[in-house]
Amino acid sequence: LGFCLGLGLGSGLGLGLGLGLRSAMSAKPANANETCVGPSSETAGKADSCAGCPNQNACASGAGRGDAAAALAPVVDRLASVKHTILVLSGKGGVGKSTFSCQLAFALAAQGKNVGLLDIDICGPSVPRMLGLTGQQVHQSASGWSPVYVADNLGVMSIGFMLPSTDDAVIWRGPRKSGLIKSFLTEVHWGELDYLIIDTPPGTSDEHISIVQYLRAIEVDGALVVTTPQEVSMADVRKELSFCAKSGLKVLGLVENMAGLRVPMRNLRFTDPSGADRSDEITKKLEAAAPEVLSMLASVNVFQSQSGATARQMAADFDVRYLGAVPLDPSMGESCEKGESFLQANPESPAAPAFQAVVDQVVQLTPDEPGA
């Protein structure tokens, strides 16, 4: 497919990622601050992150905006038919960010929306598996690269479709990652979309800087930031929220994922201290002695913050919306393994109302008509 993965792939789509990038990112001075907003930004030379940078005066003059605007023109042209663009972020890995991205895409598509899901996790693409698309490939048409479709109104693009094997590693430095991200934004023919959901890797590094830079030329609705309740997660998510503030990326809201385990009593397995399964025996005893117990939910806080901090408080500290808490539910993971919509497959799940409430808020926060 010609992606120069260092895996000896043949030619095909011809990305030529080993070549120099003609992008706004290439215009970033080599001696710039780490959180440089880029010479093309309207806040270039004026943002807080520009303080102390040797290029601050030059950027503030606006001299670098013309060339950068021309370089981003292909992004503007390609995404002109996209109504809403949402990034899904988290400073921490393993918080269910890709799970959230995929299930959000499923949920929006179920509402009749035309949805595109772009996976820019170059080194760890999990979206193809979570949407049941493992083994699918990208095809090229006269209009560009064609997304792989889950349904007529749900298309997907990921480097996972481009690897010879799901076990192959992508061992790239930043410029190649940035090059592929730009190609995703300029070469994929999405058609008319109501929503483009962009699933990102954890952190605040190359992929995040690139996507924010490239999307400056269009009107991005904002980011959904995902965390789990424990402090080890929130410590990194605070960095992500800080990244959004410094880069001028609007945060639509914070989602607290895996907020306690909630399981119907009938789904629990009971074992004795030796590990022997006693589920059938215990269930029969409960049916005889306290049948109402079997209609209840068992809850436990799997992840807890020992510092006493909460995700809701973190959202308040950064002045962003708290969109709600979605409990940890085994059926959510099962749906992702099967590549199916969690809400459609498990409408009675304890997590379904909480997840649906988050989806509804996303729709309300992204009206088709400004001010609606």
Tab-separated table of C-alpha atoms in Angstrom:
chain	number	residue	atom	x	y	z
A	1	LEU	CA	0.000	0.000	0.000
A	2	GLY	CA	3.016	2.248	-0.105
A	3	PHE	CA	3.011	3.530	3.457
A	4	CYS	CA	6.754	3.195	4.052
A	5	LEU	CA	6.162	1.335	7.293
A	6	GLY	CA	9.663	-0.064	7.308
A	7	LEU	CA	8.005	-3.442	6.671
A	8	GLY	CA	8.877	-3.768	3.023
A	9	LEU	CA	5.419	-2.958	1.688
A	10	GLY	CA	4.881	-2.508	-2.008
A	11	SER	CA	3.413	0.522	-3.736
A	12	GLY	CA	-0.279	1.168	-4.162
A	13	LEU	CA	-1.900	4.225	-2.647
A	14	GLY	CA	1.425	6.017	-2.642
A	15	LEU	CA	1.452	8.149	0.476
A	16	GLY	CA	5.152	8.911	0.192
A	17	LEU	CA	5.353	9.635	3.896
A	18	GLY	CA	9.119	9.578	3.865
A	19	LEU	CA	9.093	12.799	1.878
A	20	GLY	CA	9.199	16.251	3.399
A	21	LEU	CA	5.835	17.466	4.622
A	22	ARG	CA	4.220	20.401	2.899
A	23	SER	CA	2.122	21.357	5.843
A	24	ALA	CA	1.656	23.879	8.571
A	25	MET	CA	3.605	21.617	10.878
A	26	SER	CA	6.702	21.904	8.663
A	27	ALA	CA	6.498	25.653	9.192
A	28	LYS	CA	6.925	25.273	12.924
A	29	PRO	CA	10.372	26.659	13.806
A	30	ALA	CA	12.831	24.053	15.030
A	31	ASN	CA	13.675	26.170	18.083
A	32	ALA	CA	10.047	26.858	19.001
A	33	ASN	CA	8.549	26.142	22.407
A	34	GLU	CA	7.259	22.612	22.889
A	35	THR	CA	3.626	23.777	22.968
A	36	CYS	CA	3.976	26.011	19.900
A	37	VAL	CA	0.579	26.895	18.423
A	38	GLY	CA	2.198	27.288	15.006
A	39	PRO	CA	2.916	30.344	12.839
A	40	SER	CA	-0.441	29.924	11.072
A	41	SER	CA	-2.485	30.332	14.237
A	42	GLU	CA	-4.420	33.529	14.854
A	43	THR	CA	-2.826	33.529	18.312
A	44	ALA	CA	0.718	33.029	16.989
A	45	GLY	CA	3.097	35.136	19.047
A	46	LYS	CA	0.264	36.092	21.427
A	47	ALA	CA	-0.658	32.826	23.168
A	48	ASP	CA	0.616	32.093	26.677
A	49	SER	CA	2.686	29.233	25.274
A	50	CYS	CA	4.601	31.738	23.101
A	51	ALA	CA	6.192	33.444	26.118
A	52	GLY	CA	9.965	33.267	25.947
A	53	CYS	CA	10.072	31.811	22.443
A	54	PRO	CA	12.778	33.408	20.250
A	55	ASN	CA	10.293	33.515	17.364
A	56	GLN	CA	7.553	35.329	19.256
A	57	ASN	CA	7.891	38.697	17.523
A	58	ALA	CA	8.097	37.167	14.048
A	59	CYS	CA	5.008	35.047	14.629
A	60	ALA	CA	3.079	37.968	16.104
A	61	SER	CA	3.692	39.899	12.882
A	62	GLY	CA	1.567	37.366	10.988
A	63	ALA	CA	4.246	36.790	8.359
A	64	GLY	CA	3.880	33.007	8.492
A	65	ARG	CA	0.136	32.809	8.039
A	66	GLY	CA	-0.078	33.148	4.272
A	67	ASP	CA	1.992	30.079	3.320
A	68	ALA	CA	0.456	28.036	6.108
A	69	ALA	CA	-3.064	28.912	4.974
A	70	ALA	CA	-2.223	27.750	1.462
A	71	ALA	CA	-0.800	24.500	2.844
A	72	LEU	CA	-4.003	23.837	4.776
A	73	ALA	CA	-6.304	24.588	1.847
A	74	PRO	CA	-6.593	20.871	0.904
A	75	VAL	CA	-7.872	20.131	4.420
A	76	VAL	CA	-10.502	22.849	4.088
A	77	ASP	CA	-11.586	21.551	0.688
A	78	ARG	CA	-11.815	17.907	1.762
A	79	LEU	CA	-13.734	18.575	4.975
A	80	ALA	CA	-16.055	21.215	3.519
A	81	SER	CA	-18.939	18.711	3.522
A	82	VAL	CA	-18.494	17.794	7.210
A	83	LYS	CA	-20.957	19.552	9.527
A	84	HIS	CA	-19.411	18.670	12.895
A	85	THR	CA	-15.893	17.591	13.846
A	86	ILE	CA	-15.231	16.188	17.316
A	87	LEU	CA	-11.954	14.957	18.779
A	88	VAL	CA	-11.936	12.312	21.514
A	89	LEU	CA	-8.968	12.829	23.830
A	90	SER	CA	-7.462	11.576	27.057
A	91	GLY	CA	-4.058	12.087	28.574
A	92	LYS	CA	-4.163	8.525	29.896
A	93	GLY	CA	-4.220	5.226	28.044
A	94	GLY	CA	-6.643	2.483	28.985
A	95	VAL	CA	-9.533	4.739	30.002
A	96	GLY	CA	-11.843	3.486	27.252
A	97	LYS	CA	-11.318	6.332	24.821
A	98	SER	CA	-11.477	4.201	21.666
A	99	THR	CA	-14.418	2.295	23.134
A	100	PHE	CA	-16.190	5.613	23.673
A	101	SER	CA	-15.318	6.844	20.151
A	102	CYS	CA	-16.632	3.688	18.497
A	103	GLN	CA	-19.807	3.479	20.546
A	104	LEU	CA	-20.471	7.204	20.046
A	105	ALA	CA	-20.156	6.650	16.293
A	106	PHE	CA	-22.568	3.704	16.476
A	107	ALA	CA	-25.043	5.731	18.545
A	108	LEU	CA	-25.007	8.752	16.236
A	109	ALA	CA	-25.392	6.539	13.174
A	110	ALA	CA	-28.376	4.841	14.849
A	111	GLN	CA	-30.022	8.268	14.993
A	112	GLY	CA	-29.780	8.514	11.213
A	113	LYS	CA	-26.690	10.714	11.187
A	114	ASN	CA	-24.009	10.280	8.540
A	115	VAL	CA	-20.905	9.527	10.595
A	116	GLY	CA	-17.206	9.169	9.852
A	117	LEU	CA	-14.758	7.758	12.395
A	118	LEU	CA	-11.096	8.616	11.877
A	119	ASP	CA	-8.566	6.650	13.942
A	120	ILE	CA	-5.290	8.565	14.281
A	121	ASP	CA	-3.786	6.230	16.865
A	122	ILE	CA	-0.985	5.301	14.489
A	123	CYS	CA	0.873	2.863	16.740
A	124	GLY	CA	-2.121	1.240	18.430
A	125	PRO	CA	-5.117	1.231	16.075
A	126	SER	CA	-7.965	-0.629	17.791
A	127	VAL	CA	-10.933	0.898	15.975
A	128	PRO	CA	-11.094	-1.744	13.188
A	129	ARG	CA	-11.567	-4.549	15.718
A	130	MET	CA	-14.070	-2.587	17.811
A	131	LEU	CA	-16.226	-2.000	14.728
A	132	GLY	CA	-15.971	-5.553	13.426
A	133	LEU	CA	-13.785	-4.562	10.477
A	134	THR	CA	-10.632	-6.590	11.088
A	135	GLY	CA	-9.126	-7.726	7.790
A	136	GLN	CA	-10.766	-5.007	5.707
A	137	GLN	CA	-8.680	-2.872	3.360
A	138	VAL	CA	-8.707	0.670	2.063
A	139	HIS	CA	-9.542	1.186	-1.602
A	140	GLN	CA	-8.796	4.110	-3.859
A	141	SER	CA	-11.205	5.782	-6.223
A	142	ALA	CA	-11.082	8.831	-8.422
A	143	SER	CA	-12.349	10.862	-5.469
A	144	GLY	CA	-9.656	9.644	-3.058
A	145	TRP	CA	-9.407	6.905	-0.469
A	146	SER	CA	-12.715	5.266	0.289
A	147	PRO	CA	-13.520	4.668	3.967
A	148	VAL	CA	-14.377	1.165	5.105
A	149	TYR	CA	-18.103	1.078	5.890
A	150	VAL	CA	-19.803	-0.579	8.848
A	151	ALA	CA	-23.152	0.603	7.510
A	152	ASP	CA	-24.269	2.921	4.728
A	153	ASN	CA	-24.017	5.885	7.118
A	154	LEU	CA	-20.945	4.879	9.142
A	155	GLY	CA	-17.520	4.993	7.480
A	156	VAL	CA	-14.145	4.365	9.096
A	157	MET	CA	-10.510	5.126	8.300
A	158	SER	CA	-7.537	3.716	10.213
A	159	ILE	CA	-3.964	2.669	9.593
A	160	GLY	CA	-5.160	-0.685	10.907
A	161	PHE	CA	-6.661	-1.329	7.457
A	162	MET	CA	-3.273	-0.779	5.862
A	163	LEU	CA	-1.090	-3.246	7.730
A	164	PRO	CA	-0.264	-6.692	6.287
A	165	SER	CA	-0.963	-8.210	9.701
A	166	THR	CA	-2.677	-7.024	12.875
A	167	ASP	CA	0.521	-7.972	14.703
A	168	ASP	CA	2.764	-5.668	12.649
A	169	ALA	CA	4.221	-2.730	14.570
A	170	VAL	CA	4.331	0.802	13.173
A	171	ILE	CA	7.715	2.175	14.216
A	172	TRP	CA	7.629	5.792	13.146
A	173	ARG	CA	8.931	9.105	14.373
A	174	GLY	CA	6.765	12.206	14.531
A	175	PRO	CA	7.071	13.500	10.927
A	176	ARG	CA	5.760	10.277	9.394
A	177	LYS	CA	2.863	10.184	11.834
A	178	SER	CA	2.043	13.783	10.981
A	179	GLY	CA	2.254	12.985	7.287
A	180	LEU	CA	-0.242	10.161	7.526
A	181	ILE	CA	-2.623	12.265	9.609
A	182	LYS	CA	-2.527	14.996	6.994
A	183	SER	CA	-3.130	12.430	4.278
A	184	PHE	CA	-6.138	11.113	6.195
A	185	LEU	CA	-7.525	14.651	6.311
A	186	THR	CA	-6.849	15.486	2.650
A	187	GLU	CA	-7.188	12.182	0.796
A	188	VAL	CA	-10.160	10.378	2.374
A	189	HIS	CA	-13.441	10.898	0.516
A	190	TRP	CA	-16.032	10.968	3.294
A	191	GLY	CA	-18.839	12.508	1.307
A	192	GLU	CA	-21.525	14.411	3.206
A	193	LEU	CA	-21.080	13.884	6.952
A	194	ASP	CA	-23.057	15.062	9.930
A	195	TYR	CA	-20.228	14.042	12.268
A	196	LEU	CA	-16.535	13.281	11.905
A	197	ILE	CA	-15.318	11.646	15.123
A	198	ILE	CA	-11.524	11.612	15.512
A	199	ASP	CA	-10.134	9.023	17.925
A	200	THR	CA	-6.685	10.000	19.198
A	201	PRO	CA	-3.953	8.161	21.099
A	202	PRO	CA	-3.255	8.996	24.750
A	203	GLY	CA	-0.960	11.896	25.568
A	204	THR	CA	-0.229	15.362	24.215
A	205	SER	CA	2.432	14.587	21.634
A	206	ASP	CA	2.971	14.491	17.875
A	207	GLU	CA	-0.445	13.243	16.798
A	208	HIS	CA	-2.267	15.756	18.978
A	209	ILE	CA	-0.179	18.721	17.904
A	210	SER	CA	-0.575	17.705	14.251
A	211	ILE	CA	-4.324	17.222	14.294
A	212	VAL	CA	-4.928	20.515	16.103
A	213	GLN	CA	-2.668	22.351	13.665
A	214	TYR	CA	-4.298	20.844	10.585
A	215	LEU	CA	-7.824	21.449	11.841
A	216	ARG	CA	-7.238	25.124	12.628
A	217	ALA	CA	-8.365	25.942	9.121
A	218	ILE	CA	-11.868	24.581	9.748
A	219	GLU	CA	-14.429	25.096	12.469
A	220	VAL	CA	-13.980	22.254	14.965
A	221	ASP	CA	-16.840	21.750	17.410
A	222	GLY	CA	-14.437	20.715	20.151
A	223	ALA	CA	-13.066	17.806	22.132
A	224	LEU	CA	-14.602	15.179	24.356
A	225	VAL	CA	-12.135	14.263	27.099
A	226	VAL	CA	-12.380	10.837	28.728
A	227	THR	CA	-11.120	9.905	32.195
A	228	THR	CA	-11.565	7.185	34.780
A	229	PRO	CA	-12.144	7.996	38.472
A	230	GLN	CA	-8.723	7.208	39.951
A	231	GLU	CA	-6.095	9.883	40.525
A	232	VAL	CA	-3.472	8.145	38.369
A	233	SER	CA	-5.797	8.758	35.415
A	234	MET	CA	-6.995	12.233	36.353
A	235	ALA	CA	-3.414	13.444	36.835
A	236	ASP	CA	-2.760	12.839	33.136
A	237	VAL	CA	-6.181	14.039	32.025
A	238	ARG	CA	-5.469	17.376	33.707
A	239	LYS	CA	-2.500	17.657	31.359
A	240	GLU	CA	-4.801	16.977	28.420
A	241	LEU	CA	-7.207	19.681	29.552
A	242	SER	CA	-4.238	22.018	29.910
A	243	PHE	CA	-3.148	21.105	26.368
A	244	CYS	CA	-6.606	22.003	25.082
A	245	ALA	CA	-6.478	25.360	26.851
A	246	LYS	CA	-3.010	26.194	25.550
A	247	SER	CA	-3.764	25.115	21.986
A	248	GLY	CA	-7.105	26.913	21.871
A	249	LEU	CA	-9.119	23.701	21.418
A	250	LYS	CA	-12.620	23.982	22.857
A	251	VAL	CA	-13.639	21.206	25.258
A	252	LEU	CA	-17.232	20.102	24.792
A	253	GLY	CA	-17.145	18.159	28.020
A	254	LEU	CA	-15.551	15.580	30.290
A	255	VAL	CA	-16.804	11.982	30.424
A	256	GLU	CA	-16.086	9.870	33.509
A	257	ASN	CA	-15.796	6.306	32.233
A	258	MET	CA	-15.697	3.075	34.271
A	259	ALA	CA	-17.298	4.921	37.173
A	260	GLY	CA	-18.017	1.890	39.329
A	261	LEU	CA	-18.952	-1.631	38.308
A	262	ARG	CA	-22.685	-2.307	38.073
A	263	VAL	CA	-23.834	-5.863	37.335
A	264	PRO	CA	-27.271	-7.517	37.616
A	265	MET	CA	-27.233	-9.971	40.506
A	266	ARG	CA	-28.266	-12.784	38.196
A	267	ASN	CA	-25.094	-12.258	36.160
A	268	LEU	CA	-22.737	-12.678	39.114
A	269	ARG	CA	-20.673	-15.833	39.577
A	270	PHE	CA	-20.133	-17.078	43.120
A	271	THR	CA	-17.088	-19.079	44.175
A	272	ASP	CA	-15.981	-20.510	47.521
A	273	PRO	CA	-12.504	-19.768	48.975
A	274	SER	CA	-11.021	-22.666	47.010
A	275	GLY	CA	-12.252	-21.177	43.731
A	276	ALA	CA	-15.002	-23.745	43.099
A	277	ASP	CA	-18.025	-22.322	41.286
A	278	ARG	CA	-21.095	-22.317	43.558
A	279	SER	CA	-23.223	-20.002	41.419
A	280	ASP	CA	-26.135	-22.351	40.771
A	281	GLU	CA	-26.364	-23.303	44.442
A	282	ILE	CA	-26.281	-19.705	45.688
A	283	THR	CA	-28.764	-18.531	43.077
A	284	LYS	CA	-31.262	-21.223	44.117
A	285	LYS	CA	-30.885	-20.248	47.770
A	286	LEU	CA	-31.521	-16.600	46.905
A	287	GLU	CA	-34.563	-17.509	44.832
A	288	ALA	CA	-35.968	-19.390	47.806
A	289	ALA	CA	-35.076	-16.971	50.586
A	290	ALA	CA	-34.915	-13.517	49.005
A	291	PRO	CA	-35.982	-13.527	45.347
A	292	GLU	CA	-36.149	-9.733	45.255
A	293	VAL	CA	-32.346	-9.635	45.619
A	294	LEU	CA	-31.934	-11.203	42.185
A	295	SER	CA	-33.658	-8.238	40.551
A	296	MET	CA	-31.132	-5.811	42.010
A	297	LEU	CA	-27.789	-4.537	40.768
A	298	ALA	CA	-24.490	-5.247	42.498
A	299	SER	CA	-22.184	-2.213	42.555
A	300	VAL	CA	-18.555	-1.711	43.518
A	301	ASN	CA	-16.135	1.186	42.994
A	302	VAL	CA	-13.310	-0.521	41.120
A	303	PHE	CA	-11.304	2.660	40.583
A	304	GLN	CA	-11.136	5.166	43.405
A	305	SER	CA	-9.141	8.342	43.897
A	306	GLN	CA	-7.169	8.106	47.112
A	307	SER	CA	-6.621	11.870	47.047
A	308	GLY	CA	-10.331	12.561	47.397
A	309	ALA	CA	-10.424	14.367	44.043
A	310	THR	CA	-13.306	13.630	41.679
A	311	ALA	CA	-13.784	13.896	37.944
A	312	ARG	CA	-16.684	16.277	38.494
A	313	GLN	CA	-14.459	18.572	40.536
A	314	MET	CA	-11.707	18.368	37.919
A	315	ALA	CA	-14.193	19.486	35.275
A	316	ALA	CA	-15.208	22.416	37.471
A	317	ASP	CA	-11.553	23.351	38.076
A	318	PHE	CA	-10.974	23.608	34.312
A	319	ASP	CA	-14.360	25.239	33.666
A	320	VAL	CA	-15.566	22.467	31.356
A	321	ARG	CA	-18.845	20.571	31.334
A	322	TYR	CA	-19.137	17.335	33.234
A	323	LEU	CA	-21.137	15.137	30.863
A	324	GLY	CA	-21.707	12.321	33.307
A	325	ALA	CA	-20.423	9.028	34.665
A	326	VAL	CA	-20.683	5.806	32.672
A	327	PRO	CA	-20.357	2.689	34.851
A	328	LEU	CA	-18.040	-0.179	34.027
A	329	ASP	CA	-20.126	-2.831	32.305
A	330	PRO	CA	-18.818	-6.167	30.962
A	331	SER	CA	-21.358	-6.042	28.132
A	332	MET	CA	-19.708	-2.855	26.824
A	333	GLY	CA	-16.413	-4.697	26.395
A	334	GLU	CA	-18.230	-7.652	24.883
A	335	SER	CA	-19.882	-5.406	22.307
A	336	CYS	CA	-16.515	-3.945	21.329
A	337	GLU	CA	-15.019	-7.422	20.946
A	338	LYS	CA	-17.928	-8.369	18.683
A	339	GLY	CA	-17.823	-5.079	16.759
A	340	GLU	CA	-21.430	-4.198	17.523
A	341	SER	CA	-23.399	-1.295	18.942
A	342	PHE	CA	-23.558	-1.546	22.723
A	343	LEU	CA	-26.809	0.421	22.959
A	344	GLN	CA	-28.573	-1.702	20.364
A	345	ALA	CA	-27.289	-5.027	21.680
A	346	ASN	CA	-27.761	-4.238	25.381
A	347	PRO	CA	-30.617	-1.754	25.828
A	348	GLU	CA	-31.325	-3.089	29.346
A	349	SER	CA	-27.691	-2.821	30.475
A	350	PRO	CA	-27.039	-0.780	33.646
A	351	ALA	CA	-24.649	1.422	31.640
A	352	ALA	CA	-27.002	2.041	28.709
A	353	PRO	CA	-28.961	5.001	30.175
A	354	ALA	CA	-25.767	6.735	31.307
A	355	PHE	CA	-24.085	6.319	27.930
A	356	GLN	CA	-27.202	7.418	26.061
A	357	ALA	CA	-27.362	10.534	28.238
A	358	VAL	CA	-23.810	11.445	27.182
A	359	VAL	CA	-24.672	10.892	23.506
A	360	ASP	CA	-27.758	13.091	23.844
A	361	GLN	CA	-25.671	15.885	25.341
A	362	VAL	CA	-23.158	15.653	22.500
A	363	VAL	CA	-25.982	16.118	20.005
A	364	GLN	CA	-27.363	19.062	21.987
A	365	LEU	CA	-23.922	20.687	22.129
A	366	THR	CA	-23.474	20.428	18.353
A	367	PRO	CA	-26.607	21.935	16.804
A	368	ASP	CA	-26.779	22.276	13.039
A	369	GLU	CA	-27.902	25.860	13.445
A	370	PRO	CA	-25.610	28.196	15.448
A	371	GLY	CA	-27.281	29.272	18.654
A	372	ALA	CA	-29.874	26.511	18.471
